[in-house]
Coordinates of C-alpha atoms and ligand atoms in Angstrom, one line a residue:
M1 CA 17.3 16.1 23.4
T2 CA 18.9 15.9 19.8
Q3 CA 20.1 17.8 17.3
G4 CA 17.4 20.1 16.5
L5 CA 15.5 20.8 13.4
T6 CA 17.3 22.5 10.8
T7 CA 14.1 23.3 8.0
S8 CA 11.2 24.2 8.3
P9 CA 8.5 22.2 5.9
K10 CA 8.5 24.1 2.3
N11 CA 5.0 23.0 2.0
Y12 CA 3.3 24.3 4.5
S13 CA 3.0 28.0 4.0
G14 CA 0.5 28.8 6.6
T15 CA -3.0 27.8 6.1
C16 CA -4.8 26.0 8.4
I17 CA -7.4 27.9 9.6
R18 CA -7.9 25.3 12.7
C19 CA -11.5 24.6 11.5
G20 CA -10.9 21.3 12.8
S21 CA -13.0 19.1 9.2
C22 CA -10.1 17.2 9.4
M23 CA -10.9 15.7 13.5
S24 CA -13.5 13.5 12.1
V25 CA -11.6 11.3 9.2
C26 CA -8.4 11.1 10.9
P27 CA -8.8 7.0 11.6
I28 CA -5.8 7.8 14.4
Y29 CA -7.8 10.8 16.4
Q30 CA -10.5 8.9 16.2
V31 CA -8.6 6.2 18.3
S32 CA -6.8 8.6 20.4
L33 CA -8.3 11.7 20.2
Q34 CA -5.2 13.3 21.2
E35 CA -4.9 16.5 19.4
T36 CA -1.5 15.7 18.3
D37 CA -2.4 13.4 16.5
V38 CA -4.3 15.7 14.0
A39 CA -3.9 17.6 10.6
R40 CA -4.8 20.6 13.1
G41 CA -2.2 20.0 15.9
K42 CA 0.5 18.9 13.4
M43 CA 0.2 22.0 11.9
E44 CA -0.1 24.2 14.9
L45 CA 3.2 22.2 16.4
L46 CA 5.1 22.5 12.6
E47 CA 4.5 26.7 13.4
W48 CA 5.3 27.0 16.3
E49 CA 8.3 25.3 14.9
R50 CA 8.8 27.9 12.4
S51 CA 8.8 30.8 14.8
H52 CA 10.7 29.7 17.4
P53 CA 14.3 28.6 16.3
E54 CA 15.7 28.3 19.4
F55 CA 12.8 24.6 18.8
K56 CA 15.3 22.0 19.7
E57 CA 13.8 18.3 18.5
S58 CA 13.4 15.8 21.1
D59 CA 12.1 12.2 21.6
I60 CA 8.5 13.9 21.9
F61 CA 8.5 15.7 18.7
N62 CA 9.5 12.5 16.7
K63 CA 6.7 10.6 18.1
I64 CA 3.8 13.4 17.2
I65 CA 5.5 13.6 13.7
S66 CA 6.1 9.6 13.6
R67 CA 1.9 9.2 14.4
C68 CA 0.5 9.9 10.9
L69 CA -1.2 7.3 8.7
L70 CA -0.1 9.2 5.2
C71 CA -3.9 8.2 4.5
G72 CA -4.8 11.6 3.2
A73 CA -8.3 11.6 4.3
C74 CA -7.3 15.7 6.3
E75 CA -6.2 16.8 2.9
N76 CA -9.6 15.4 1.1
S77 CA -11.7 17.5 3.8
C78 CA -9.9 19.6 4.5
P79 CA -11.7 23.5 2.6
N80 CA -7.7 24.9 2.0
K81 CA -6.4 21.6 1.0
V82 CA -3.5 22.1 3.7
P83 CA -1.0 19.4 2.2
T84 CA -0.6 17.4 5.7
K85 CA 0.9 14.9 4.6
D86 CA 3.7 16.3 2.7
C87 CA 4.5 18.5 5.6
I88 CA 5.1 15.2 7.8
Q89 CA 6.6 13.3 4.8
E90 CA 9.5 16.3 4.5
V91 CA 10.1 16.7 8.5
R92 CA 10.3 12.8 8.7
Q93 CA 12.9 12.8 5.6
H94 CA 14.8 15.4 7.6
L95 CA 14.8 13.1 11.1
S96 CA 15.5 10.3 8.8
Q97 CA 18.9 10.2 9.1
N98 CA 20.0 6.2 10.1
T99 CA 16.9 5.0 10.5
K100 CA 16.6 1.9 8.5
E101 CA 19.9 1.0 9.8
K102 CA 18.9 0.8 12.8
I103 CA 15.4 -0.3 12.1
M104 CA 17.3 -4.1 11.9
L105 CA 19.8 -3.6 14.0
S106 CA 17.2 -3.5 17.0
S107 CA 15.2 -5.5 15.0
L108 CA 17.2 -8.0 15.1
K109 CA 18.7 -7.3 18.4
S110 CA 14.9 -7.6 19.9
L111 CA 14.2 -11.1 18.0
M112 CA 17.9 -12.5 19.5
K113 CA 16.5 -11.3 22.7
S114 CA 12.2 -12.1 22.3
K115 CA 11.4 -15.4 24.1
T116 CA 9.6 -16.3 21.9
S117 CA 11.2 -15.8 19.4
G118 CA 12.5 -20.1 19.0
T119 CA 8.8 -20.0 18.1
I120 CA 8.5 -17.0 15.7
F121 CA 11.3 -19.0 13.7
R122 CA 9.7 -22.9 14.1
K123 CA 6.3 -20.8 12.7
S124 CA 7.3 -18.8 10.6
G125 CA 9.5 -21.2 8.8
S126 CA 10.6 -20.2 5.2
F127 CA 9.5 -16.4 5.7
F128 CA 12.3 -16.2 7.7
Q129 CA 15.1 -18.6 6.0
H130 CA 14.2 -16.2 3.1
L131 CA 14.1 -12.9 5.0
V132 CA 17.3 -13.2 7.3
G133 CA 18.9 -14.9 4.3
K134 CA 18.5 -12.2 2.9
K135 CA 16.9 -13.7 -0.3
L136 CA 14.4 -11.1 -0.6
P137 CA 16.5 -8.0 -2.6
D138 CA 18.1 -5.3 -1.0
S139 CA 15.9 -2.7 -1.8
S140 CA 12.2 -4.7 -1.5
G141 CA 9.9 -2.3 1.1
M142 CA 9.4 -5.9 2.7
H143 CA 12.0 -5.4 4.3
L144 CA 10.5 -2.4 6.6
R145 CA 7.4 -4.1 6.4
F146 CA 8.4 -7.2 8.3
P147 CA 11.2 -6.1 10.3
L148 CA 11.7 -9.5 12.4
R149 CA 11.2 -6.6 15.5
S150 CA 7.4 -6.5 15.0
M151 CA 6.9 -10.4 14.0
S152 CA 6.8 -11.4 18.0
N153 CA 3.3 -9.6 18.0
R154 CA 1.8 -10.6 15.4
K155 CA -0.5 -14.2 14.1
F156 CA -0.1 -13.6 10.7
I157 CA 3.0 -14.7 9.6
P158 CA 2.9 -14.6 5.6
E159 CA 4.5 -16.7 3.5
I160 CA 7.6 -15.2 1.1
S161 CA 8.2 -17.2 -2.0
S162 CA 12.1 -16.7 -2.7
R163 CA 11.8 -16.0 -6.4
S164 CA 9.9 -13.4 -7.9
F165 CA 6.6 -13.7 -9.8
A166 CA 8.3 -11.8 -12.5
N167 CA 11.1 -14.4 -12.5
M168 CA 8.6 -17.5 -12.7
Y169 CA 6.6 -15.7 -15.4
S170 CA 9.4 -15.7 -17.5
S171 CA 10.0 -19.3 -17.6
E172 CA 5.9 -19.4 -17.1
Y173 CA 4.4 -17.9 -20.2
S174 CA 5.3 -16.7 -23.5
E175 CA 7.3 -14.3 -24.1
P176 CA 4.9 -11.0 -24.8
K177 CA 3.8 -10.3 -28.9
E178 CA 3.6 -6.6 -30.0
Q179 CA 0.2 -6.4 -29.4
T180 CA -2.4 -2.8 -29.9
K181 CA -2.3 -2.0 -26.3
R182 CA 1.2 -2.8 -25.3
I183 CA 0.4 -3.4 -21.4
V184 CA 3.6 -3.0 -18.4
Y185 CA 2.3 -4.8 -15.1
F186 CA 4.3 -3.0 -12.5
T187 CA 3.7 -6.1 -9.7
G188 CA 4.9 -4.4 -6.5
C189 CA 6.3 -6.6 -3.8
G190 CA 3.3 -7.5 -2.9
A191 CA 2.5 -9.5 -6.0
N192 CA 5.8 -10.4 -6.7
Y193 CA 6.4 -12.3 -3.3
L194 CA 4.0 -12.0 -1.0
F195 CA 0.6 -12.6 -2.7
I196 CA 1.7 -14.4 -6.5
E197 CA -1.7 -15.5 -7.0
T198 CA -2.6 -12.1 -7.3
A199 CA -0.4 -11.7 -10.3
R200 CA -1.3 -15.0 -11.9
A201 CA -5.1 -14.4 -11.3
L202 CA -4.3 -10.7 -13.3
M203 CA -2.5 -13.2 -15.7
N204 CA -5.1 -16.0 -16.4
V205 CA -7.8 -12.9 -17.1
F206 CA -4.9 -11.3 -19.5
E207 CA -5.0 -15.3 -21.4
K208 CA -8.5 -14.9 -22.0
Y209 CA -8.2 -11.2 -24.1
N210 CA -5.5 -13.6 -25.9
I211 CA -3.6 -10.8 -24.4
V212 CA 0.0 -11.1 -23.2
P213 CA 1.5 -8.3 -20.5
F214 CA 5.3 -7.4 -20.2
V215 CA 6.4 -8.2 -16.8
P216 CA 9.5 -7.3 -16.3
Q217 CA 12.0 -9.3 -14.7
E218 CA 14.4 -5.8 -13.5
Q219 CA 11.4 -3.6 -11.9
V220 CA 11.8 -3.2 -8.1
C221 CA 10.4 -2.1 -5.2
C222 CA 8.2 0.8 -5.8
G223 CA 10.2 3.0 -2.8
L224 CA 6.8 3.8 -0.9
P225 CA 8.4 1.9 2.7
F226 CA 10.9 4.1 2.4
Y227 CA 9.2 7.5 0.9
A228 CA 7.5 6.7 3.8
S229 CA 10.3 6.5 6.6
G230 CA 11.6 9.2 5.1
D231 CA 14.3 7.9 3.7
Q232 CA 14.3 10.1 0.2
T233 CA 17.6 8.5 -1.2
N234 CA 16.6 4.7 -1.8
A235 CA 12.9 6.1 -2.2
I236 CA 14.3 8.0 -5.5
A237 CA 17.4 5.5 -6.4
L238 CA 14.0 2.8 -6.9
A239 CA 11.5 6.0 -8.7
K240 CA 14.9 5.5 -11.3
K241 CA 15.0 1.9 -11.8
N242 CA 11.4 1.6 -11.6
I243 CA 11.2 4.7 -14.4
D244 CA 14.1 3.3 -16.7
V245 CA 13.0 -0.2 -16.9
I246 CA 9.3 0.4 -17.6
D247 CA 10.3 2.9 -19.6
H248 CA 12.5 0.9 -21.8
L249 CA 9.5 -1.2 -22.6
Q250 CA 7.1 1.7 -23.9
P251 CA 4.1 0.5 -22.6
D252 CA 0.1 2.7 -23.4
V253 CA -0.7 1.1 -19.7
V254 CA 0.7 0.3 -17.1
L255 CA -0.8 -1.8 -14.5
T256 CA -0.8 -2.2 -11.1
T257 CA -2.3 -4.9 -8.3
C258 CA -1.8 -2.6 -4.8
A259 CA -3.9 0.3 -4.3
S260 CA -0.4 1.5 -2.7
C261 CA 1.9 1.0 -5.2
G262 CA -0.3 2.9 -8.0
S263 CA -0.3 5.9 -5.9
H264 CA 2.6 5.7 -4.9
I265 CA 4.1 6.3 -8.6
H266 CA 2.5 9.1 -9.1
Q267 CA 4.4 10.3 -6.2
W268 CA 7.6 9.9 -8.2
I269 CA 6.9 13.2 -10.2
D270 CA 7.3 14.5 -7.4
L271 CA 10.2 13.0 -6.2
L272 CA 12.1 14.0 -9.3
K273 CA 11.7 17.3 -9.6
N274 CA 14.9 17.9 -9.9
E275 CA 16.0 15.4 -12.2
P276 CA 14.1 16.9 -16.0
D277 CA 15.0 13.9 -17.3
Y278 CA 13.5 11.8 -15.0
H279 CA 10.3 14.5 -13.9
I280 CA 8.9 13.9 -17.5
R281 CA 9.4 10.4 -18.1
A282 CA 8.3 10.3 -14.3
Q283 CA 5.0 12.0 -15.3
K284 CA 4.8 10.3 -18.7
I285 CA 4.3 6.9 -16.4
A286 CA 2.2 8.2 -14.2
K287 CA -0.3 8.8 -17.0
Q288 CA -0.3 5.7 -18.5
Q289 CA -0.9 4.1 -14.7
K290 CA -4.2 1.9 -13.8
D291 CA -5.6 -0.3 -11.1
A292 CA -6.0 -3.2 -13.0
M293 CA -9.4 -3.7 -11.7
I294 CA -10.3 -0.4 -12.7
F295 CA -8.6 -1.1 -16.0
L296 CA -11.1 -4.0 -16.3
M297 CA -14.4 -2.1 -15.5
E298 CA -13.3 0.2 -18.1
E299 CA -15.7 0.4 -21.7
N300 CA -12.7 -1.1 -23.5
S301 CA -11.9 -4.0 -21.7
S302 CA -15.1 -4.6 -19.2
E303 CA -17.5 -6.2 -22.1
I304 CA -14.7 -8.5 -22.9
F305 CA -14.1 -9.3 -19.2
F306 CA -17.3 -9.7 -18.3
S307 CA -18.4 -11.9 -21.2
Q308 CA -16.2 -14.2 -19.8
I309 CA -18.4 -15.3 -16.6
S310 CA -20.4 -17.8 -17.3
D311 CA -23.4 -18.7 -16.0
N312 CA -23.1 -20.6 -13.4
S313 CA -21.0 -18.3 -12.0
K314 CA -23.2 -15.5 -11.9
K315 CA -25.4 -18.3 -9.2
I316 CA -22.7 -18.5 -6.7
K317 CA -23.2 -17.4 -3.4
A318 CA -20.9 -15.3 -0.7
N319 CA -21.5 -12.4 1.9
I320 CA -18.0 -10.4 0.4
W321 CA -17.0 -7.5 2.8
Y322 CA -15.1 -4.9 0.3
H323 CA -12.6 -2.8 1.6
H324 CA -11.7 0.3 -0.1
P325 CA -8.2 0.8 -0.1
C326 CA -7.7 4.9 1.4
H327 CA -5.4 5.1 -2.1
L328 CA -8.1 4.2 -4.2
R329 CA -10.1 6.8 -2.5
F330 CA -7.8 9.8 -1.5
G331 CA -5.7 11.6 -4.3
K332 CA -4.0 11.7 -7.6
T333 CA -5.4 7.4 -7.6
Q334 CA -8.9 8.6 -6.3
S335 CA -11.5 5.8 -7.9
P336 CA -15.2 4.5 -7.9
L337 CA -16.0 1.6 -5.9
P338 CA -16.0 -1.9 -8.4
K339 CA -19.9 -1.6 -8.1
K340 CA -19.6 -3.1 -11.6
W341 CA -17.3 -6.1 -11.2
F342 CA -19.3 -7.6 -8.6
D343 CA -23.0 -6.1 -10.2
A344 CA -22.1 -9.2 -11.8
F345 CA -23.0 -11.3 -8.8
P346 CA -26.8 -10.9 -8.1
H347 CA -26.2 -13.4 -5.1
V348 CA -23.2 -11.7 -3.4
N349 CA -24.3 -10.3 -0.8
I350 CA -21.4 -6.6 -0.9
I351 CA -21.1 -4.1 1.8
Y352 CA -18.6 -1.9 0.3
S353 CA -16.9 -0.1 3.1
D354 CA -15.4 3.0 2.0
D355 CA -15.1 5.0 5.0
K356 CA -11.9 4.0 6.8
C357 CA -8.5 3.2 7.1
C358 CA -7.6 -0.2 8.2
G359 CA -5.0 0.9 9.8
N360 CA -2.2 -0.5 8.1
G361 CA 0.2 2.8 7.1
G362 CA 2.4 0.5 6.1
K363 CA 5.8 1.5 8.6
F364 CA 2.8 3.2 10.6
Q365 CA 2.0 -0.6 11.7
L366 CA 4.7 -1.6 12.1
S367 CA 6.6 1.0 14.6
H368 CA 2.6 1.2 16.2
F369 CA 1.4 -1.9 16.2
D370 CA -0.7 -1.4 18.9
L371 CA -2.7 1.4 18.0
S372 CA -3.0 0.1 14.5
M373 CA -4.9 -2.9 15.1
K374 CA -7.2 0.0 17.6
I375 CA -8.0 1.7 14.7
F376 CA -8.4 -1.6 12.8
D377 CA -10.5 -2.9 16.0
K378 CA -12.8 0.3 15.5
R379 CA -12.9 -0.5 12.1
M380 CA -14.7 -3.7 12.9
D381 CA -17.0 -1.7 15.0
D382 CA -19.6 -1.2 12.3
F383 CA -20.3 -4.3 12.0
S384 CA -20.3 -7.6 13.4
P385 CA -19.2 -9.4 10.2
K386 CA -19.3 -13.2 11.5
D387 CA -20.9 -14.4 8.3
I388 CA -18.7 -13.0 6.1
H389 CA -17.2 -15.2 3.6
H390 CA -14.6 -13.5 2.2
V391 CA -13.0 -9.8 2.4
L392 CA -11.6 -8.4 -0.7
T393 CA -9.4 -5.7 -0.4
S394 CA -7.1 -4.0 -3.7
C395 CA -3.8 -3.5 -1.5
T396 CA -1.6 -5.4 -0.2
G397 CA -0.9 -3.4 3.5
C398 CA -4.4 -3.7 3.7
Q399 CA -4.4 -7.0 2.8
L400 CA -1.8 -8.0 5.3
Q401 CA -3.7 -5.9 8.2
F402 CA -6.7 -7.3 7.6
S403 CA -4.6 -11.3 6.9
E404 CA -3.9 -10.2 11.0
G405 CA -7.4 -8.6 12.1
M406 CA -9.1 -11.3 11.4
L407 CA -7.1 -13.6 13.1
R408 CA -7.4 -11.3 16.0
H409 CA -11.3 -11.0 16.0
G410 CA -11.2 -14.9 15.7
M411 CA -12.6 -14.5 11.9
T412 CA -12.4 -17.1 9.9
A413 CA -13.1 -14.9 6.6
K414 CA -10.3 -15.2 3.7
V415 CA -9.0 -11.9 2.9
A416 CA -7.8 -12.1 -0.5
H417 CA -7.1 -9.8 -3.9
P418 CA -10.8 -9.5 -6.1
L419 CA -8.8 -10.9 -8.6
T420 CA -7.8 -13.7 -6.6
W421 CA -11.3 -14.2 -5.4
L422 CA -12.7 -14.6 -9.1
A423 CA -9.3 -16.7 -10.1
N424 CA -10.1 -19.7 -6.7
I425 CA -14.2 -20.0 -7.5
N426 CA -13.2 -20.9 -11.0
L427 CA -15.6 -17.8 -11.7
L428 CA -13.5 -17.0 -15.3
S429 CA -15.1 -19.7 -17.5
Ligands
SF4_1 S1 -9.2 20.8 8.4 FE1 -7.3 21.5 7.3 S2 -7.7 23.8 7.5 FE2 -9.6 23.0 8.9 S3 -8.3 22.4 11.1 FE3 -7.6 21.0 10.1 S4 -6.1 20.6 8.5 FE4 -6.0 23.2 9.7
SF4_2 S1 -2.7 12.3 6.8 FE1 -4.1 10.6 7.8 S2 -2.9 9.8 9.9 FE2 -2.0 11.8 8.9 S3 -3.1 13.6 9.5 FE3 -4.3 13.4 8.3 S4 -5.6 11.6 8.4 FE4 -5.0 11.4 9.9
SF4_3 S1 4.2 -0.9 -1.7 FE1 3.7 -2.3 -3.0 S2 5.9 -1.9 -4.6 FE2 6.9 -0.9 -2.3 S3 6.7 -2.6 -0.6 FE3 4.7 -2.3 -1.0 S4 4.1 -3.3 -2.5 FE4 6.0 -3.4 -2.1

């Protein structure tokens, strides 16, 4: 037993009616069939905790609270809109003291003990060099996404750039001009360090529009991994830094290419509810936030965008699996499938999948790697995508999960952001 839980979640007023609607949509419950994994079981536990002042937090309690992807599927199907994510988040915040330090220390120790560490260091090359050498900013959520401990389990080890895209951008692209629409591109750590090709692909599209967006070098991680870990202090500090940087540029639109980052920008409002100036500016930025794919499909931009696709490109043949990230399926950033986008390619055979989580869940994949992979395996049960050429998805976490999962399933399909796919096959003439 450790120190007792001193606060009950303020976000929950006991409105769960135990209807069980959340059971059929919870990705974890679908794999484990354990009542404590689904929203109904978690709400029952929190209600019990609330009515028992003598309650002491325990390892079992911590484990139950940690087993949630914060995907939002339960809230979406709940007749009473029980705010499960906020409740879990609030309890995690209470439990989180010193979590980050513990994770980093135990990660380092376990890697040093690992027999395979030498292989991993050789295999992962520049990634570890930069991570261990702290060439990534301390504020990057990538430290939480890839603590050393978790790397021994992985087949897919991403390359990481020591120089951010935002930094390269300032030397490779011309200065943004005064334009009718001021666009700020918030890259997130994914496109800034891991999947730089996504950021480049977006810039290619804008070049055709004759638009040069602002890509502020001073932007930092959106803070989602810290928030999901319950580390409110760092999550708030990062949100404030980003708000200062973005708001200073007076944008009309704030574009994101990672659904998780886009969704977390909306969370800044709640995080800063006690700081009126930041709260107002967070609301403004949330209104300006748009997923880049959605932006390019909108009325004013889609005509120009689709006119850039050459006739030859429209003849391209490929089998594509498009995964709609949870952060585009639920909540404030809920968006339709990008059918309009792919309809431009009549010979592309596309499977849209928008009914299941891939199992990443940010920090969840790191703390529950095996369970996360079981959720992915269930994702793959639906069909046998042996002849799939590309898996496309617009979230850094999903991209990482599919890259790992496809390797485990012996699949050779390339995983990418849809913008990268377009750029790679030179569809834009
Ligand atoms: S769907 Fe909502 S009300 Fe029904 S059991 Fe789940 S959390 Fe409770
Ligand atoms: S947020 Fe997702 S993982 Fe967590 S209880 Fe709800 S459906 Fe399950
Ligand atoms: S959620 Fe976005 S900004 Fe935050 S760590 Fe992930 S990729 Fe980076």
